[in-house]
Short mmCIF file of N, CA and C in Angstrom, two decimals:
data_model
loop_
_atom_site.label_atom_id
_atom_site.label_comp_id
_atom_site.label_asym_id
_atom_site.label_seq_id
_atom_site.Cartn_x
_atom_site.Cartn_y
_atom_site.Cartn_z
N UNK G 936 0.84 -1.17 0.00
CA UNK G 936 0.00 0.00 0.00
C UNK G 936 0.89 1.24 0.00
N UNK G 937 0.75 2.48 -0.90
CA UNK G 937 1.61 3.38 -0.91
C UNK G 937 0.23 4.49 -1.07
N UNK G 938 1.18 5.46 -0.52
CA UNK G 938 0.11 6.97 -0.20
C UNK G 938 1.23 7.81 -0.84
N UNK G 939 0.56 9.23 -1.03
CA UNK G 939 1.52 10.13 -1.48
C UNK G 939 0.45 11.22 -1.52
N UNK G 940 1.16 12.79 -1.56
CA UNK G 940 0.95 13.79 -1.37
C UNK G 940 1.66 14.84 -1.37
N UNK G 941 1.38 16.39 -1.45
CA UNK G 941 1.94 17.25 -1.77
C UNK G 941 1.98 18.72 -0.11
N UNK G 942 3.23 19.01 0.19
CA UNK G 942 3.23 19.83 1.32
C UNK G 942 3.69 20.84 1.36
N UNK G 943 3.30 22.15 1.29
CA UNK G 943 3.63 23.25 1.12
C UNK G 943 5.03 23.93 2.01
N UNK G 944 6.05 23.34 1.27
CA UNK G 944 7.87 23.61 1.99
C UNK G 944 7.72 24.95 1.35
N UNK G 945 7.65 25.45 0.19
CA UNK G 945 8.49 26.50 0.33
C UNK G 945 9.18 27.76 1.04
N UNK G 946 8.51 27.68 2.09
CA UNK G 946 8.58 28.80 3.36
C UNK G 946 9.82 28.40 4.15
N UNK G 947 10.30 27.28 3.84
CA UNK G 947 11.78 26.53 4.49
C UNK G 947 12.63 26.63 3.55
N UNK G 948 12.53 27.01 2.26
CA UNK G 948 13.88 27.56 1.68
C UNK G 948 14.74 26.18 1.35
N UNK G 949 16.14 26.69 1.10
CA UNK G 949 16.96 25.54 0.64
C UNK G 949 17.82 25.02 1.50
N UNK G 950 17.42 25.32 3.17
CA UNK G 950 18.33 25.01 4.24
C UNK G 950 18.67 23.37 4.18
N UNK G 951 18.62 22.70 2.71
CA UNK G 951 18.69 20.92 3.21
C UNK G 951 20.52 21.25 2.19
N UNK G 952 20.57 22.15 1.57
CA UNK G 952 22.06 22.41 0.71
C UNK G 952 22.91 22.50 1.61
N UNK G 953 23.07 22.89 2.85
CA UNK G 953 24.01 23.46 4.02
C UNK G 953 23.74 22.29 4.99
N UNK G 954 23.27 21.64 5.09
CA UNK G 954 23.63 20.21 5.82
C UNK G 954 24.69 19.44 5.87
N UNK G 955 25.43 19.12 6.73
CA UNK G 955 26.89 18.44 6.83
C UNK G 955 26.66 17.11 6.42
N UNK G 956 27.03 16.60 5.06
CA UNK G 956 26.11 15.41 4.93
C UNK G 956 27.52 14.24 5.18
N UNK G 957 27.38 12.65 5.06
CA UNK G 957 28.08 11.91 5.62
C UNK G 957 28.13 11.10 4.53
N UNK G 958 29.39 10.43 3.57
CA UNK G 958 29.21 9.05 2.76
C UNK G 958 29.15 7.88 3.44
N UNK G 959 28.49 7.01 3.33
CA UNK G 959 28.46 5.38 3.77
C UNK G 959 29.60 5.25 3.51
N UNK G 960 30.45 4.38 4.18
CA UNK G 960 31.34 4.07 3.62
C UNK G 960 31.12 2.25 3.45
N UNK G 961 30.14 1.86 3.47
CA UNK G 961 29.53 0.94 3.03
C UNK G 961 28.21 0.81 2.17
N UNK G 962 28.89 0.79 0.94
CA UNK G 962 27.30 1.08 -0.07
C UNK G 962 26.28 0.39 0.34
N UNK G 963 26.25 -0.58 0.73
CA UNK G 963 24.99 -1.75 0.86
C UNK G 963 24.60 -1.69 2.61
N UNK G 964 25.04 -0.85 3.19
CA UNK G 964 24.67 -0.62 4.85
C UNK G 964 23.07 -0.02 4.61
N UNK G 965 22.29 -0.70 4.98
CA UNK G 965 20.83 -0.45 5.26
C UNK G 965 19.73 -0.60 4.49
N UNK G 966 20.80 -1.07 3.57
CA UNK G 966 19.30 -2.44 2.68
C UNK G 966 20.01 -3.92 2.10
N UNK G 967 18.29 -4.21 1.29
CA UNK G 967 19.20 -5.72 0.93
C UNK G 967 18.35 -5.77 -0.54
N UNK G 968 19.71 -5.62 -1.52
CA UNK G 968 19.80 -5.51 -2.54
C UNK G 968 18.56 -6.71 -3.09
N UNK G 969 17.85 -6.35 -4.39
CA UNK G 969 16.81 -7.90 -4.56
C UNK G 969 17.52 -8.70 -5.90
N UNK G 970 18.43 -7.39 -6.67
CA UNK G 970 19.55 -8.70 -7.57
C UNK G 970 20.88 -8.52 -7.57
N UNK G 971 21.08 -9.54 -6.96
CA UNK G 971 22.31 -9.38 -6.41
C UNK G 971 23.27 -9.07 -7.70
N UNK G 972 23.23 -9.00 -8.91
CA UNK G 972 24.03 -8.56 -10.07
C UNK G 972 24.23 -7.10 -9.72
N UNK G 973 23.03 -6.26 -8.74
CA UNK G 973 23.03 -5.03 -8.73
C UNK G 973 24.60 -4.63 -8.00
N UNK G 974 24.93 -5.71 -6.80
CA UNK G 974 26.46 -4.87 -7.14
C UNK G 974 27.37 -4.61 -7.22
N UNK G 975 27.42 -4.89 -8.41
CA UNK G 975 28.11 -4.50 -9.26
C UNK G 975 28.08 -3.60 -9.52
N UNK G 976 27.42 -2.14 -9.30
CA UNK G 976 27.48 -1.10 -9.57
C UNK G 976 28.59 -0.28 -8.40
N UNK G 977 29.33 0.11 -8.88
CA UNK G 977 30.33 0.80 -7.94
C UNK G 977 30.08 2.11 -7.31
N UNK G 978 29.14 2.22 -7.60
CA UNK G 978 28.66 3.71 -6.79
C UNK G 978 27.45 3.89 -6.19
N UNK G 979 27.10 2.68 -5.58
CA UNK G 979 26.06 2.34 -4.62
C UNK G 979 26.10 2.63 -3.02
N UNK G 980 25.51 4.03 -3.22
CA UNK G 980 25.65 5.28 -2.44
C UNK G 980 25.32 6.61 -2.22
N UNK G 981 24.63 6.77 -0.93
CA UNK G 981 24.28 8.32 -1.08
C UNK G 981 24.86 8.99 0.64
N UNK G 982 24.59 10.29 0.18
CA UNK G 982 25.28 11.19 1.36
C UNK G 982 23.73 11.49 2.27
N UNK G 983 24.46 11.05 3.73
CA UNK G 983 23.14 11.05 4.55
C UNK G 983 23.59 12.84 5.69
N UNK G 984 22.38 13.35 5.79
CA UNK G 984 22.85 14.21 6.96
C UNK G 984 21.56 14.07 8.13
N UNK G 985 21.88 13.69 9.39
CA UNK G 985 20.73 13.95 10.66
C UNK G 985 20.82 14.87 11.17
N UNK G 986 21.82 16.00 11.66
CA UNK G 986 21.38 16.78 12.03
C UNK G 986 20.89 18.04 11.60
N UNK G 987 19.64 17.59 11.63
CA UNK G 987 18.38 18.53 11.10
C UNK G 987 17.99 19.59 12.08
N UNK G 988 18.14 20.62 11.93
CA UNK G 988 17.62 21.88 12.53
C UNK G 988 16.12 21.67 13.33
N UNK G 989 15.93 21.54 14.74
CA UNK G 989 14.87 21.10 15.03
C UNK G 989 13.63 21.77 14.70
N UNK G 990 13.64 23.09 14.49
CA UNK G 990 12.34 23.41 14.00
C UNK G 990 11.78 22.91 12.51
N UNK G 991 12.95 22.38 11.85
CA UNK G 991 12.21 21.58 10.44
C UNK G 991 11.99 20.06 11.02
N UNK G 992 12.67 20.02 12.16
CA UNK G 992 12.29 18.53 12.07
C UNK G 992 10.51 18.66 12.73
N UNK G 993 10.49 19.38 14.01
CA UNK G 993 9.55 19.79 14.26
C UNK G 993 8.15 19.93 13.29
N UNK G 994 7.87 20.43 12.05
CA UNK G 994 7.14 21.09 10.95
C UNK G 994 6.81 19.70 10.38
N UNK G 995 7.82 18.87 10.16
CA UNK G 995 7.83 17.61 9.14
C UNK G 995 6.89 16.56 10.57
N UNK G 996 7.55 16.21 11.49
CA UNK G 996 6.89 15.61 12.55
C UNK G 996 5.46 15.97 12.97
N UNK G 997 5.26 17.45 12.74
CA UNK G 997 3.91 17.37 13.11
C UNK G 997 2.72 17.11 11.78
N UNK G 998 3.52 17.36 10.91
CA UNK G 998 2.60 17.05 9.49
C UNK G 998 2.35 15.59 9.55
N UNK G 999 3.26 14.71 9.43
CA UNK G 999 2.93 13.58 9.77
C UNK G 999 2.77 12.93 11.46
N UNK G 1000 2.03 13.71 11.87
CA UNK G 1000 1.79 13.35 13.42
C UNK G 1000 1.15 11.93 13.80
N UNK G 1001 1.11 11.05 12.73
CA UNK G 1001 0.55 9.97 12.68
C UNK G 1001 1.54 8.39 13.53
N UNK G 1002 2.67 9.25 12.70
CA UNK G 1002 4.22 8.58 13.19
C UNK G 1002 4.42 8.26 14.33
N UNK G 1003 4.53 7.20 14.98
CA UNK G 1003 5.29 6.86 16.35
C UNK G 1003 6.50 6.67 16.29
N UNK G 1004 7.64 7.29 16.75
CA UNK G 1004 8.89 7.28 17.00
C UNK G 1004 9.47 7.57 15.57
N UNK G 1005 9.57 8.69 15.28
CA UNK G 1005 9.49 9.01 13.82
C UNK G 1005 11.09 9.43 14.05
N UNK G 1006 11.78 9.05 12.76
CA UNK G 1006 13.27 9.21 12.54
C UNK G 1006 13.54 10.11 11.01
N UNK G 1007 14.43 10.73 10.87
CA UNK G 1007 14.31 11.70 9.73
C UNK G 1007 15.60 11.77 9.59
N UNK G 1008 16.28 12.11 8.14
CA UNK G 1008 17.22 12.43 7.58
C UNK G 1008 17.12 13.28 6.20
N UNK G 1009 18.19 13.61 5.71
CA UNK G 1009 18.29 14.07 4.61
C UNK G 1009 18.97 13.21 3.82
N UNK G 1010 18.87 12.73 2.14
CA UNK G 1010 19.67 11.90 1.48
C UNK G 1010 19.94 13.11 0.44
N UNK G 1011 21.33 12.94 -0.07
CA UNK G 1011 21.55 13.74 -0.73
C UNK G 1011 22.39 12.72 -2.06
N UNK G 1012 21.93 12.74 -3.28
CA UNK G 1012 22.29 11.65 -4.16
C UNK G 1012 23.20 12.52 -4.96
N UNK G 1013 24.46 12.66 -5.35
CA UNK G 1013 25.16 13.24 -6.40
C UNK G 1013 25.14 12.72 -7.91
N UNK G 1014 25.67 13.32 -8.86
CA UNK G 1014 25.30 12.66 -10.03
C UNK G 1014 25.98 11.31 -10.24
N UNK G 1015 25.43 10.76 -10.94
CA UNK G 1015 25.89 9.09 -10.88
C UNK G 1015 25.90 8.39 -9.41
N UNK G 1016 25.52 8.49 -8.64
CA UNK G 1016 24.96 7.74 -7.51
C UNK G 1016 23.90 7.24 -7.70
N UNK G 1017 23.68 5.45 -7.29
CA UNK G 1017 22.52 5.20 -7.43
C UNK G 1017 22.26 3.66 -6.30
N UNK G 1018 20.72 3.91 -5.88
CA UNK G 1018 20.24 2.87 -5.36
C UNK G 1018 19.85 1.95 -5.75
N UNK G 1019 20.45 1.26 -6.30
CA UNK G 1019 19.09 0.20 -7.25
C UNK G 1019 18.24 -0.86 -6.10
N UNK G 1020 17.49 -1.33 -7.00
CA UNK G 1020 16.49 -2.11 -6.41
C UNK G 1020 16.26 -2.42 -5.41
N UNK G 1021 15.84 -1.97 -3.98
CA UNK G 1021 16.09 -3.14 -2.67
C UNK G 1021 15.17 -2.90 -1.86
N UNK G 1022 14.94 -3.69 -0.52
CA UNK G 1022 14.31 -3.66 0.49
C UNK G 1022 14.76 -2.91 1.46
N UNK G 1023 14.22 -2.58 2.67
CA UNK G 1023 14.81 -1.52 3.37
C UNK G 1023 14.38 -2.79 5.23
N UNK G 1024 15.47 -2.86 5.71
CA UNK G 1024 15.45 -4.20 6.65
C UNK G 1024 15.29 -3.46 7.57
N UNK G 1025 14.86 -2.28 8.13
CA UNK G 1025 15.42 -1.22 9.27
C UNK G 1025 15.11 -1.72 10.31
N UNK G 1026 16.74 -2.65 10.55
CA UNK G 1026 17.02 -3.47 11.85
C UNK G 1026 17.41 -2.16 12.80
N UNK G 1027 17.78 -1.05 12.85
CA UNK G 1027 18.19 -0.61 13.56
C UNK G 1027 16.66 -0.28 14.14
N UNK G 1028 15.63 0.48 13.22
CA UNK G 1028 14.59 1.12 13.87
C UNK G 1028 14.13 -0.44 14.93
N UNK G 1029 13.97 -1.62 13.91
CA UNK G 1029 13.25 -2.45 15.17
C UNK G 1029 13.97 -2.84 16.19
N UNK G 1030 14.84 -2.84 15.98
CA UNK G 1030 15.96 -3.15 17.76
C UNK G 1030 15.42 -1.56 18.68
N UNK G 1031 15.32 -0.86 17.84
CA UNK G 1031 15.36 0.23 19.04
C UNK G 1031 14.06 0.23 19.87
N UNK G 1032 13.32 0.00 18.78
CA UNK G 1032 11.99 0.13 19.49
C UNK G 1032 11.14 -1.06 19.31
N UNK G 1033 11.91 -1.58 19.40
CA UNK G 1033 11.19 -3.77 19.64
C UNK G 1033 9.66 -4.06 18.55
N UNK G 1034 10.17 -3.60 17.17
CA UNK G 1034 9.24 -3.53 16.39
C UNK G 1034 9.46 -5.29 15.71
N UNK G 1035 8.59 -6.10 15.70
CA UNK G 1035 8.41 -6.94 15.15
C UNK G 1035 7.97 -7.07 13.46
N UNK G 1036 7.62 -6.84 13.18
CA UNK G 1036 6.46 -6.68 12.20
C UNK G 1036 6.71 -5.06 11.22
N UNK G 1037 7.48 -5.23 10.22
CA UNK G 1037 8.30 -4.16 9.32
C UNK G 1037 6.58 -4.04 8.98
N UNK G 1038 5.84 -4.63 8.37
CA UNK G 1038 4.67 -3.94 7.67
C UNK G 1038 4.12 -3.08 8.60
N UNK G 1039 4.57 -2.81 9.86
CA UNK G 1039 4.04 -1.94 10.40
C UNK G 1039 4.95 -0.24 10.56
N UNK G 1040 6.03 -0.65 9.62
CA UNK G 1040 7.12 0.37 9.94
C UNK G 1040 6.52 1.46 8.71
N UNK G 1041 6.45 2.50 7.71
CA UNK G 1041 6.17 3.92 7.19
C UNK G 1041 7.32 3.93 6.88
N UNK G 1042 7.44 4.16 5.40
CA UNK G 1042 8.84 5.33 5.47
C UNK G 1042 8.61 5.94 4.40
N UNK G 1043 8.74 7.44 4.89
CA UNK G 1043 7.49 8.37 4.01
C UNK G 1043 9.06 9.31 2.78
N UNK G 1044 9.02 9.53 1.74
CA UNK G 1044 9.93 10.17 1.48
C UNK G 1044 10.02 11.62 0.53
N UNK G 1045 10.06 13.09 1.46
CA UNK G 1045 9.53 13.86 0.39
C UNK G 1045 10.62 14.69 0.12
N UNK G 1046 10.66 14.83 -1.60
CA UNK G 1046 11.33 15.97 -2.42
C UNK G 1046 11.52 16.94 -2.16
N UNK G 1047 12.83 17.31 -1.98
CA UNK G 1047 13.36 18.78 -1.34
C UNK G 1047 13.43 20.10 -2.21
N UNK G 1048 13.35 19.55 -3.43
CA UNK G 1048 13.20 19.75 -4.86
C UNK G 1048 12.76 19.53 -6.03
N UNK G 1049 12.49 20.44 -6.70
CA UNK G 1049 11.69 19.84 -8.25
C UNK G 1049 12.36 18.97 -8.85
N UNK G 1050 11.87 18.19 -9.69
CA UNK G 1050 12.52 17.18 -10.43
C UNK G 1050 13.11 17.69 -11.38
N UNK G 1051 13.94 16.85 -11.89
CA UNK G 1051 15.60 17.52 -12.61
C UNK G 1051 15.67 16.20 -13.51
N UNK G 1052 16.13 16.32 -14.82
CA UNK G 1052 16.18 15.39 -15.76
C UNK G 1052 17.07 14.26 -15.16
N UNK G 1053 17.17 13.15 -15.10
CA UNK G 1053 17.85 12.27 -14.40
C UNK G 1053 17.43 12.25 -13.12
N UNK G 1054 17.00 12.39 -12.66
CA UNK G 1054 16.29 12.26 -10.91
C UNK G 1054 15.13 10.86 -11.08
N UNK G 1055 15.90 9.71 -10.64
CA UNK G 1055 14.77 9.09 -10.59
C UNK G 1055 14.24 8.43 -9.16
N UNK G 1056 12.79 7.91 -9.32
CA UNK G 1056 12.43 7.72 -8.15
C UNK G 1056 11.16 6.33 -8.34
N UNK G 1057 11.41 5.24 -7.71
CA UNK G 1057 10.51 3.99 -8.11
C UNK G 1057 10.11 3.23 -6.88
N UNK G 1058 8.96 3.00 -6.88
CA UNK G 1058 8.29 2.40 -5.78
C UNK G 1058 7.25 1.39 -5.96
N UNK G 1059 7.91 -0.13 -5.61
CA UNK G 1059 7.04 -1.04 -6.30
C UNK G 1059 7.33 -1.05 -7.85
N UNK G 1060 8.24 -0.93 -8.09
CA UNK G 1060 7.61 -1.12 -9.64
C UNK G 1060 7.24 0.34 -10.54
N UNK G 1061 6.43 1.33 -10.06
CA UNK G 1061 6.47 2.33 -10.42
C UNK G 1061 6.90 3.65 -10.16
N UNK G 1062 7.28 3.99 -11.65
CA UNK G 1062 8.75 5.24 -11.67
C UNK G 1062 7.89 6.20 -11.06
N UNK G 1063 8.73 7.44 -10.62
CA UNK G 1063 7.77 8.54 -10.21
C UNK G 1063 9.21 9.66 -10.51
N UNK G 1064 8.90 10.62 -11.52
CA UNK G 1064 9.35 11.72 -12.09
C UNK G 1064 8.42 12.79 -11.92
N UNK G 1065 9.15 14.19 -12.62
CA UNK G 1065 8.47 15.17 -12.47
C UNK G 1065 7.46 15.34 -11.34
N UNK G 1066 8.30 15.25 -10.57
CA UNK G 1066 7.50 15.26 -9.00
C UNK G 1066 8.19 17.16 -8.54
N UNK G 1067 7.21 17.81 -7.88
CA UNK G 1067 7.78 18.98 -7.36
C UNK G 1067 8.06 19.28 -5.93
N UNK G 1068 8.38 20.06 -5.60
CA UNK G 1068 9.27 20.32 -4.34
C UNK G 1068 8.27 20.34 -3.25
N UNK G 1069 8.63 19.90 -2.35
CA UNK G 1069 7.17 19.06 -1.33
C UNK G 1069 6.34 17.72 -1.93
N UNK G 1070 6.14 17.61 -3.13
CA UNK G 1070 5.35 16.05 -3.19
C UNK G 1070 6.02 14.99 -2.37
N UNK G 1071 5.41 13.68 -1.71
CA UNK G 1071 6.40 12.88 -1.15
C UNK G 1071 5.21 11.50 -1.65
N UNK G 1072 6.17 10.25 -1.02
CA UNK G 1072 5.29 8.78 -1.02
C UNK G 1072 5.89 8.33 -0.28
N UNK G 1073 5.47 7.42 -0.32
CA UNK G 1073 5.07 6.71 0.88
C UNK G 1073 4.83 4.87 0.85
N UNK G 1074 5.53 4.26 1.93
CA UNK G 1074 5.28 2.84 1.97
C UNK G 1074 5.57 1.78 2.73
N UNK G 1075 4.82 0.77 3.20
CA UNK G 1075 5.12 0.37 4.41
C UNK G 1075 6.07 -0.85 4.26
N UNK G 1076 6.92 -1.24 5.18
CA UNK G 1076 7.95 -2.32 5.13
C UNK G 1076 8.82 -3.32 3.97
N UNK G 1077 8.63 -3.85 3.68
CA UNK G 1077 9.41 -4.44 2.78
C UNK G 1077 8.85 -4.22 0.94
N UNK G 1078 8.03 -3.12 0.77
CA UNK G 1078 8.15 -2.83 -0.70
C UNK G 1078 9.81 -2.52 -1.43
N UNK G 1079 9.44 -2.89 -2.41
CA UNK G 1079 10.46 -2.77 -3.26
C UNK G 1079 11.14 -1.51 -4.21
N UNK G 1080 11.82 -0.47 -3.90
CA UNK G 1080 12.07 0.84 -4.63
C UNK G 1080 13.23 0.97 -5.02
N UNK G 1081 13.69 2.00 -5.53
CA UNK G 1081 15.29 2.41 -5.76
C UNK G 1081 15.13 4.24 -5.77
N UNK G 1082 16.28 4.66 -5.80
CA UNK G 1082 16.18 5.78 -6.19
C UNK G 1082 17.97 5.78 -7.17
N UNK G 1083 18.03 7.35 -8.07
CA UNK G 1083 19.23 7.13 -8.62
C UNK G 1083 19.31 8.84 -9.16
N UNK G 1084 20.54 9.26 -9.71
CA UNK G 1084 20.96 10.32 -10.27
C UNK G 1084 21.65 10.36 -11.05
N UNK G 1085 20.97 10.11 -12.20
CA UNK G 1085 21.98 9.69 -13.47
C UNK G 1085 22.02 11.43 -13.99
N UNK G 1086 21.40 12.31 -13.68
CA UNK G 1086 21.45 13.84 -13.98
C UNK G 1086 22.63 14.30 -13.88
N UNK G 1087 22.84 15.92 -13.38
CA UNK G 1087 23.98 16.42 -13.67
C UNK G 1087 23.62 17.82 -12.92
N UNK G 1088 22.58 17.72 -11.67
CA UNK G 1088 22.78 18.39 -10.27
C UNK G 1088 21.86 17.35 -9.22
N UNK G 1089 22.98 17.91 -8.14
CA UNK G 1089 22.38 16.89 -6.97
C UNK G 1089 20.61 16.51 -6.63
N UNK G 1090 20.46 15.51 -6.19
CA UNK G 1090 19.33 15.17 -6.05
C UNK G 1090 18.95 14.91 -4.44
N UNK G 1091 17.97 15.75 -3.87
CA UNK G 1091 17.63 16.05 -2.28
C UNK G 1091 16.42 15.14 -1.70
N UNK G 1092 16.55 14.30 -1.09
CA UNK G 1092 15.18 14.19 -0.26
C UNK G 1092 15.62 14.11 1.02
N UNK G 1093 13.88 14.37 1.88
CA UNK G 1093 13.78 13.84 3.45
C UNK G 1093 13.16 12.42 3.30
N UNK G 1094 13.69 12.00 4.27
CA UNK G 1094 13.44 10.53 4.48
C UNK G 1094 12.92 10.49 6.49
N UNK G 1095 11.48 10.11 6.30
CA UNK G 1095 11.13 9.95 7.95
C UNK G 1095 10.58 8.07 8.15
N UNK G 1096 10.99 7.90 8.67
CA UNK G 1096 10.58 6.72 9.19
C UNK G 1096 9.80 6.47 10.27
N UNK G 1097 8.76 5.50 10.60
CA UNK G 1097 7.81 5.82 11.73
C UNK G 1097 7.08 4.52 11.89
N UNK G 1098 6.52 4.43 13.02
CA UNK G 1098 5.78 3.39 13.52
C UNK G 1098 4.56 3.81 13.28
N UNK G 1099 3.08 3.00 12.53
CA UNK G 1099 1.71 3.06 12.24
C UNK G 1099 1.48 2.08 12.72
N UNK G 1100 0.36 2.16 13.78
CA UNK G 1100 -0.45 1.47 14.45
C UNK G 1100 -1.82 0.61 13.49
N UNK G 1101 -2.10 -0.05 13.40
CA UNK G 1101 -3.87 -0.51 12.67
C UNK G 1101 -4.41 -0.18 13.16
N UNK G 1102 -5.86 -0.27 13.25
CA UNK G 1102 -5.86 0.38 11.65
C UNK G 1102 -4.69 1.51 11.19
N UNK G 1103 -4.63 1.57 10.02
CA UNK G 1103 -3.69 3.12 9.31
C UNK G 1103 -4.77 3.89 9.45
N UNK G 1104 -4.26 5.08 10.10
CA UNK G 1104 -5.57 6.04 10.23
C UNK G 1104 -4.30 7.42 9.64
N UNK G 1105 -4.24 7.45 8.32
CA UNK G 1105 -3.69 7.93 7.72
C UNK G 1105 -4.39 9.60 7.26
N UNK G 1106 -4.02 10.55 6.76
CA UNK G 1106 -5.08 11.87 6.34
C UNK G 1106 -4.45 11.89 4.82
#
């Protein structure tokens, strides 16, 4: 099940460019690739930054106030960086908070920016381009996505992660 929607950022400006962001120094740290031919790609990797200015984290948390124990970052993809295909195992979120059951985990992801030729973005199976600055989606536990930057300027999202109770009592 995937949701998606559009949130009126522009009043926050481009404060996600000035973020101290971090390389993995393990491309494959925090998912699990679904073909394993994928890697082979040598630049399986993006730049993460957490510390987020609390009043944006604040703004993003209460929009999605739905979230239990909601976690947020910034991904910042440079050109030729790319995610291909995978699952997202977030052993860390369930150790922390003794989550059993990933279909119950959210991980909502919205565009910091308009879409840019090469910016891609796939969920389940379907691509999602020309997306603008605030649209985001959305999806619970082990769906299948990638993201990538085959373009030629950086590519921005927030990434929140969160616990949904059942029913989804989603808006």
């Amino acid at each position: 099940m995937k949701f998606k929607g559009h949130l009126d950022i522009a009043h926050l400006g481009a404060w996600h460019q000035n973020l101290m962001f971090e390389a993995h120094h393990d491309g494959s740290r925090g998912y699990q690739l679904l073909n394993t031919n994928d890697s082979l790609h040598y630049n399986i990797m993006g730049h993460i930054a957490r510390d987020i200015d609390p009043l944006i984290k604040t703004f993003f948390f209460e929009t999605f106030g739905f979230l239990m124990h909601p976690l947020i970052c910034v991904q910042k993809l440079l050109p030729g960086m790319i995610l291909p295909t995978h699952v997202d195992p977030y052993s860390y979120f369930q150790s922390m908070h003794k989550v059993a059951d990933t279909n119950c985990i959210m991980r909502i992801i919205v565009f910091l920016e308009d879409w840019q030729s090469g910016h891609i973005s796939e969920v389940d199976g379907v691509p999602n381009t020309q997306w603008r600055c605030g649209d985001w989606i959305s999806w619970f536990g082990q769906t299948p996505h990638m993201a990538a930057n085959i373009g030629s300027t950086d590519r921005y999202s927030l990434q929140i992660t969160g616990l949904v109770q059942r029913p989804y009592n989603i808006a």
